[in-house]
XYZ file of C-alpha atoms in Angstrom:
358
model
C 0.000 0.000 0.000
C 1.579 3.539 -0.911
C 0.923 6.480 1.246
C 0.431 9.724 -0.777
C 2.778 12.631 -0.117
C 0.199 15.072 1.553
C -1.531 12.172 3.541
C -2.184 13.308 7.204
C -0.809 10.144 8.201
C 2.527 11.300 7.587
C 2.612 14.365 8.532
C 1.545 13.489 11.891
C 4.704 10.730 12.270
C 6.999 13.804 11.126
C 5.906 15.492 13.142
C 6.665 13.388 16.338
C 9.277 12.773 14.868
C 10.671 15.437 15.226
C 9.369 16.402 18.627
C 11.053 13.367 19.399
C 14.555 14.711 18.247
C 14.574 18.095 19.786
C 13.429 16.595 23.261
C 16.885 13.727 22.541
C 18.584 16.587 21.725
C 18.496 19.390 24.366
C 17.891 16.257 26.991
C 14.695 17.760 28.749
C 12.023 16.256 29.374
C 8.364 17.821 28.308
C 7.916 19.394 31.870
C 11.124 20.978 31.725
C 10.924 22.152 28.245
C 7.490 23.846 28.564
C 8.540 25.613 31.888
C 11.552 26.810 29.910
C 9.404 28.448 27.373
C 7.041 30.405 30.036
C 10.051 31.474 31.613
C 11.266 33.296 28.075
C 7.619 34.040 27.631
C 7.795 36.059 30.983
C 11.562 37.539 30.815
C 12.885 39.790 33.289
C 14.675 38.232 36.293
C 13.386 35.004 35.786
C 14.427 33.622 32.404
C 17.847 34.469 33.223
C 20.702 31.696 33.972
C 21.462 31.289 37.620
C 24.976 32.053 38.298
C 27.299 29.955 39.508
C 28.320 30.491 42.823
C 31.854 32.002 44.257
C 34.956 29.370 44.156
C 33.123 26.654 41.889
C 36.381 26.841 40.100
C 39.047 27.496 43.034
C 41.183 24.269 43.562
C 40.192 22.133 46.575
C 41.830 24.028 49.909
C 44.131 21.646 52.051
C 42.001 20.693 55.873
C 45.303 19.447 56.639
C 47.016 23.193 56.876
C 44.177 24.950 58.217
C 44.808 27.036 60.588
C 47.820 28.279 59.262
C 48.656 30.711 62.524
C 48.808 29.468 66.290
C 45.690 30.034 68.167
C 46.159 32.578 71.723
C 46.608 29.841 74.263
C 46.946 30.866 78.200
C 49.788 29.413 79.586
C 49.926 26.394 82.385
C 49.814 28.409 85.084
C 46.882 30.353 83.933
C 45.400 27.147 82.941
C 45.467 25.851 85.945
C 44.206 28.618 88.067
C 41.111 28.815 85.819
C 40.646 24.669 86.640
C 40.897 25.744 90.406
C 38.536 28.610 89.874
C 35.647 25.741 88.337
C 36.601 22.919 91.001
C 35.700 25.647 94.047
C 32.649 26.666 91.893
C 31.408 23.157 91.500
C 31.901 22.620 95.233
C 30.039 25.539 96.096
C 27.139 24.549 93.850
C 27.340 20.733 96.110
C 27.387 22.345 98.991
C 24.637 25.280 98.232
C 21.838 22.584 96.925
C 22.930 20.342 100.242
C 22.184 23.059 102.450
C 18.567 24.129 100.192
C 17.690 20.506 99.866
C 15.168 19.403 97.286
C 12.845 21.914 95.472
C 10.224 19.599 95.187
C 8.038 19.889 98.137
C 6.250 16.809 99.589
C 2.678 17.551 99.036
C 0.499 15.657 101.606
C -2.884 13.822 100.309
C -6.524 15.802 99.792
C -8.160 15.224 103.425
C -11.399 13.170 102.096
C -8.737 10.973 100.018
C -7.859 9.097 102.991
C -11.476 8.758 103.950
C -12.559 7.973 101.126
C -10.336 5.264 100.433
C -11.344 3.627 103.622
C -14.236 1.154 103.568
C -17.564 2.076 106.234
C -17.810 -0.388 108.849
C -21.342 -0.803 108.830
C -23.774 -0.547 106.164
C -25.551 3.057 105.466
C -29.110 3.011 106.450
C -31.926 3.097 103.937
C -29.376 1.426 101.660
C -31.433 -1.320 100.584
C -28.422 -3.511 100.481
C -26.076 -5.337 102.867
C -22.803 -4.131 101.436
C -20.161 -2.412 103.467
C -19.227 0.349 101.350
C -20.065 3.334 101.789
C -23.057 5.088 99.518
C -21.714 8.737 97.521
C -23.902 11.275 99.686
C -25.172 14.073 96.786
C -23.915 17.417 97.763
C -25.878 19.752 99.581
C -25.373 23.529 100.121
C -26.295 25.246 103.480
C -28.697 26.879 104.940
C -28.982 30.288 103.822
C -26.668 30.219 100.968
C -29.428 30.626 98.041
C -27.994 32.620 95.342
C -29.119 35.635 94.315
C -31.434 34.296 91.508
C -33.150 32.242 93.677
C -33.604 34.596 95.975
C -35.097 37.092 92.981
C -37.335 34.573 91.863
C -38.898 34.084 95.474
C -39.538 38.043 95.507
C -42.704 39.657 94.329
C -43.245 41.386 91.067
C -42.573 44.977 91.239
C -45.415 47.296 91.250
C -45.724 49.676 88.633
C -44.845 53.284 89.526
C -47.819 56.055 90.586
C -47.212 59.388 89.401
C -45.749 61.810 91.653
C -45.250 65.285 91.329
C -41.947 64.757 92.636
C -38.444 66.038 90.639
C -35.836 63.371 89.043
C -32.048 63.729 89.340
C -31.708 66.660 87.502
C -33.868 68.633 89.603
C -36.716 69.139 86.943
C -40.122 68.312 87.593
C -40.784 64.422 86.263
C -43.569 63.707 84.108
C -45.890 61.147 85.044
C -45.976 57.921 82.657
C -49.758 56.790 81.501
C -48.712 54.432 79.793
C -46.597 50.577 80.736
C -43.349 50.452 81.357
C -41.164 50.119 78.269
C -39.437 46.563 77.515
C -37.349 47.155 75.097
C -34.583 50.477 74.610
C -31.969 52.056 76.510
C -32.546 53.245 79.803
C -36.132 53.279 79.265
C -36.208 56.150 76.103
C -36.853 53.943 73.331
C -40.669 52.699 73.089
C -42.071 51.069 70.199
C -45.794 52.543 68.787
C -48.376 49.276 68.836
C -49.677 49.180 65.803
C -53.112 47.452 66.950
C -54.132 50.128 69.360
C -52.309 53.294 67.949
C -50.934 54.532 71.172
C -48.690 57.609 70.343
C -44.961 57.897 72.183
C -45.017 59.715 75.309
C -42.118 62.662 75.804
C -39.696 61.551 78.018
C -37.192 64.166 79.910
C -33.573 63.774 78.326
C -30.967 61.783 80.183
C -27.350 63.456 80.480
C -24.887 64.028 82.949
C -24.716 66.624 85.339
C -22.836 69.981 84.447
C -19.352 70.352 85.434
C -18.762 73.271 87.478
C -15.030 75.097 87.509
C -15.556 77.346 90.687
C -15.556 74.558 93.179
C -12.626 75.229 95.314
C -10.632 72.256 96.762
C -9.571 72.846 100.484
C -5.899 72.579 101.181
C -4.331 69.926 102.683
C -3.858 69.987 106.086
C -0.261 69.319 107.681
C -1.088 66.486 109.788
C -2.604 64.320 107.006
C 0.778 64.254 104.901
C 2.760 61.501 105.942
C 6.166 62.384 107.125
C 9.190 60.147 106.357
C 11.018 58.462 109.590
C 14.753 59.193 109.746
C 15.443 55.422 109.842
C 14.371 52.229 108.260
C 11.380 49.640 109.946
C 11.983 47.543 112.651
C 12.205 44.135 110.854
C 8.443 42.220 111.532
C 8.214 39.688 114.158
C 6.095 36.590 114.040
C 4.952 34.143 116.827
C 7.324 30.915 117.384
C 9.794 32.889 114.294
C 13.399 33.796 115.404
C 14.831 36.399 113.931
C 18.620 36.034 112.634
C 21.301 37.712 114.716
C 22.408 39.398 112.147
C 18.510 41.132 111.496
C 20.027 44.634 113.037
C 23.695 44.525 111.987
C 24.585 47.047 109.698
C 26.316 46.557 106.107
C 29.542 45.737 106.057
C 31.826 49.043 105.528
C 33.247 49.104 101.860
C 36.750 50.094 101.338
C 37.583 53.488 99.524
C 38.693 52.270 96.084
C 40.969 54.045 93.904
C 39.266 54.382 90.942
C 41.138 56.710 88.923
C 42.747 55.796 85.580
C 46.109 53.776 85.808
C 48.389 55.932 83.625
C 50.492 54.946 81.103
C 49.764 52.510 77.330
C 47.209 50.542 77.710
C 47.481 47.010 76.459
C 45.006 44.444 75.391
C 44.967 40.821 76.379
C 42.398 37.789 75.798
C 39.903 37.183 78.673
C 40.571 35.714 81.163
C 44.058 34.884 79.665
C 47.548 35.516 80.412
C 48.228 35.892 76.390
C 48.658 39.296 74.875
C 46.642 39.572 72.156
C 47.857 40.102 68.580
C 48.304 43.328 66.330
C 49.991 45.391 69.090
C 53.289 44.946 67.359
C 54.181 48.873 66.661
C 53.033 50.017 70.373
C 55.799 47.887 71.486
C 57.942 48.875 69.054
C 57.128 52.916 69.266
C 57.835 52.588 73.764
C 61.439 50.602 73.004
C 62.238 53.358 70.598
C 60.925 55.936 72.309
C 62.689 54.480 75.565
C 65.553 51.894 74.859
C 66.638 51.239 78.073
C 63.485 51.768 80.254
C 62.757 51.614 83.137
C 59.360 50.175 81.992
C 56.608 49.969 84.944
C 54.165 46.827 83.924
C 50.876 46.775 85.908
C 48.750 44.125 85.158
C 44.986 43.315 86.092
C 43.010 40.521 86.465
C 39.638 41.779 85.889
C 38.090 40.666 89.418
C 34.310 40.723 89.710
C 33.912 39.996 92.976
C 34.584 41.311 96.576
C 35.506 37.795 97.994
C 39.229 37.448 98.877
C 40.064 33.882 97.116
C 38.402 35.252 93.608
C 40.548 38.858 94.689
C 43.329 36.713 94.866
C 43.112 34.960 91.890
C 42.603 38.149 89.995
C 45.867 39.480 91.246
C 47.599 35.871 90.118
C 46.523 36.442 86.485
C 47.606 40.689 86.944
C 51.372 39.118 87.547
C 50.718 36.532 84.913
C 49.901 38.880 82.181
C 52.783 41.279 83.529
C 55.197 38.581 82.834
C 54.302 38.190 79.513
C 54.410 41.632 78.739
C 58.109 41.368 80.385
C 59.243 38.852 78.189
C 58.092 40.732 75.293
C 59.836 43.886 76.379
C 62.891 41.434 76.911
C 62.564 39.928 73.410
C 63.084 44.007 72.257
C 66.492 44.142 73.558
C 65.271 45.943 76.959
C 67.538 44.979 79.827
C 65.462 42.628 82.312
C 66.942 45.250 85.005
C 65.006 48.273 84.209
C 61.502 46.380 83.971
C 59.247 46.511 87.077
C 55.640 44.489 87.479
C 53.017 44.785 89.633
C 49.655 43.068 89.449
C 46.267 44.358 90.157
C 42.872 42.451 91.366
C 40.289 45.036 89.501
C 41.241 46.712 86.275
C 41.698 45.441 82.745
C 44.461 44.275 80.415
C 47.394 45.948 81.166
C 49.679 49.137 81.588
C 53.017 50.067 80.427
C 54.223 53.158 81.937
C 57.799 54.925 81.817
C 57.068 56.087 85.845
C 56.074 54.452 88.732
């Protein structure tokens, strides 16, 4: 059988055909290909490429020589005095939850569980049955302890009000009402007409509030009803079968008159809590051994105490001398004589000072 040239049979097969090589071609699949051609459809932002991101290219760094520069360690010694400084912390936190005990209280049982979980000895009467447990008694409230809808419902109706030639709040002469009460409104104004009987709206006086009035005087305070501040604290409160601490009445303990002026001379940084000088402070060493070759050099160093207590003041001062000595050795390392340095170390202060006078 021969298929003519225009036949739609064949043009259909070309057709996939063809569809067929562009799709083995750009290797997409359908999906991909038709959200390719919205995305030029759309432009803008969109239909661009994606680029590729920074150091696709760069060779493969070596983990093996990473870091390349030596990290600040603290030395032993201030090693060790920060591993003394956690060991008396730890023992303080033993030592402070022995003395508070648990924080979970012991809660005792509801009274009526006990009771409850008890069986009766005898039977309750009017049970009907010779069991020994005990029958669940519906609750009753008291005497007297109606609420105050029951109490509203026991009351009479009100009786409509008579009219009176008497004046409302406002001090104007009321009205008197002929006809029922409203039911529906605010504050009684609104009324709706019945249609059935045709009974026309009665005028009802107009509800506001009071006028302000700015010449009322307010009488001065008398000098007896101001309270007057005591010259001294309270007396602490006492409670029945409560001692009060010894200490209830003492007074703080004195603090001691800190010098708190600026150490003089160039102030150098260190790590916290470190004996190690930190780096980039090359040229200030360099500028105070040129500017002073021979010294003397006065090193004060601080340990940046936070506390009043004399073991952590202590400590502090160990790490002053510890970063002093450091800052020694590099002085010593710049040709100064070992002679003409002088250190010092401080409890409360930070980093360190490098001064040409004492």
């Amino acid at each position: 059988m021969a298929f003519q040239s225009g036949s739609p049979f064949r043009s259909g097969v070309l057709v996939a055909a063809g569809v067929l090589c562009l799709t083995g071609c750009s290797h997409k699949d359908p999906v991909d290909t038709t959200l390719g051609w919205m995305q030029h459809m759309r432009g803008g932002v969109i239909a661009s490429q994606r680029p590729p991101p920074p150091g696709i290219y760069d060779p493969y760094p070596h983990v093996g020589l990473t870091p390349t520069t030596t990290p600040d360690m603290p030395s032993p010694q201030a090693r060790a005095l920060i591993t003394q400084q956690m060991i008396r912390d730890r023992n303080l936190m033993y030592r402070t939850v022995a003395a508070n005990g648990t924080l979970m209280p012991e809660i005792p049982p509801p009274p009526g569980a006990a009771a409850a979980s008890k069986p009766a000895a005898t039977p309750q009467a009017g049970n009907g049955s010779g069991s020994g447990t005990t029958a669940t008694q519906p609750a009753t409230l008291p005497e007297g302890t109606a609420g105050a809808i029951m109490d509203a419902a026991d009351a009479p109706p009100p009786q409509p009000a008579t009219p009176t030639t008497a004046t409302d709040k406002l001090g104007k002469p009321a009205l008197p009402s002929t006809s029922a009460p409203s039911t529906g409104g605010l504050f009684g104004a609104d009324k709706k007409k019945d249609a059935g009987k045709g009974e026309t709206e009665v005028a009802m006086p107009e509800i506001g509030m009071p006028d302000v009035k700015t010449t009322a005087q307010t009488p001065p305070t008398p000098a007896s009803a101001i309270p007057q501040i005591p010259s001294g604290p309270p007396a602490p409160p006492s409670f029945p079968g409560f001692n009060i601490p010894s200490d209830a009445y003492l007074p703080d303990a004195v603090r001691p008159n800190y010098d708190l002026s600026d150490a003089k001379g160039t102030a150098i940084h260190c790590v916290p809590q470190s004996d190690q000088i930190s780096s980039g402070q090359d040229d200030t060493f360099a500028k105070l051994v040129t500017k002073t070759p021979h010294g003397p050099f006065y090193v004060r160093g601080f340990g940046s105490a936070a506390s009043l207590d004399a073991q952590a003041q202590a400590d502090a001062v160990q790490l002053g001398l510890l970063r002093a000595q450091n800052i020694a050795k590099k002085l010593i390392d710049l040709k100064v004589p070992a002679s003409a340095i002088h250190i010092r170390g401080d409890a409360f202060g930070m980093g360190a000072r490098i001064a040409t006078t004492p």
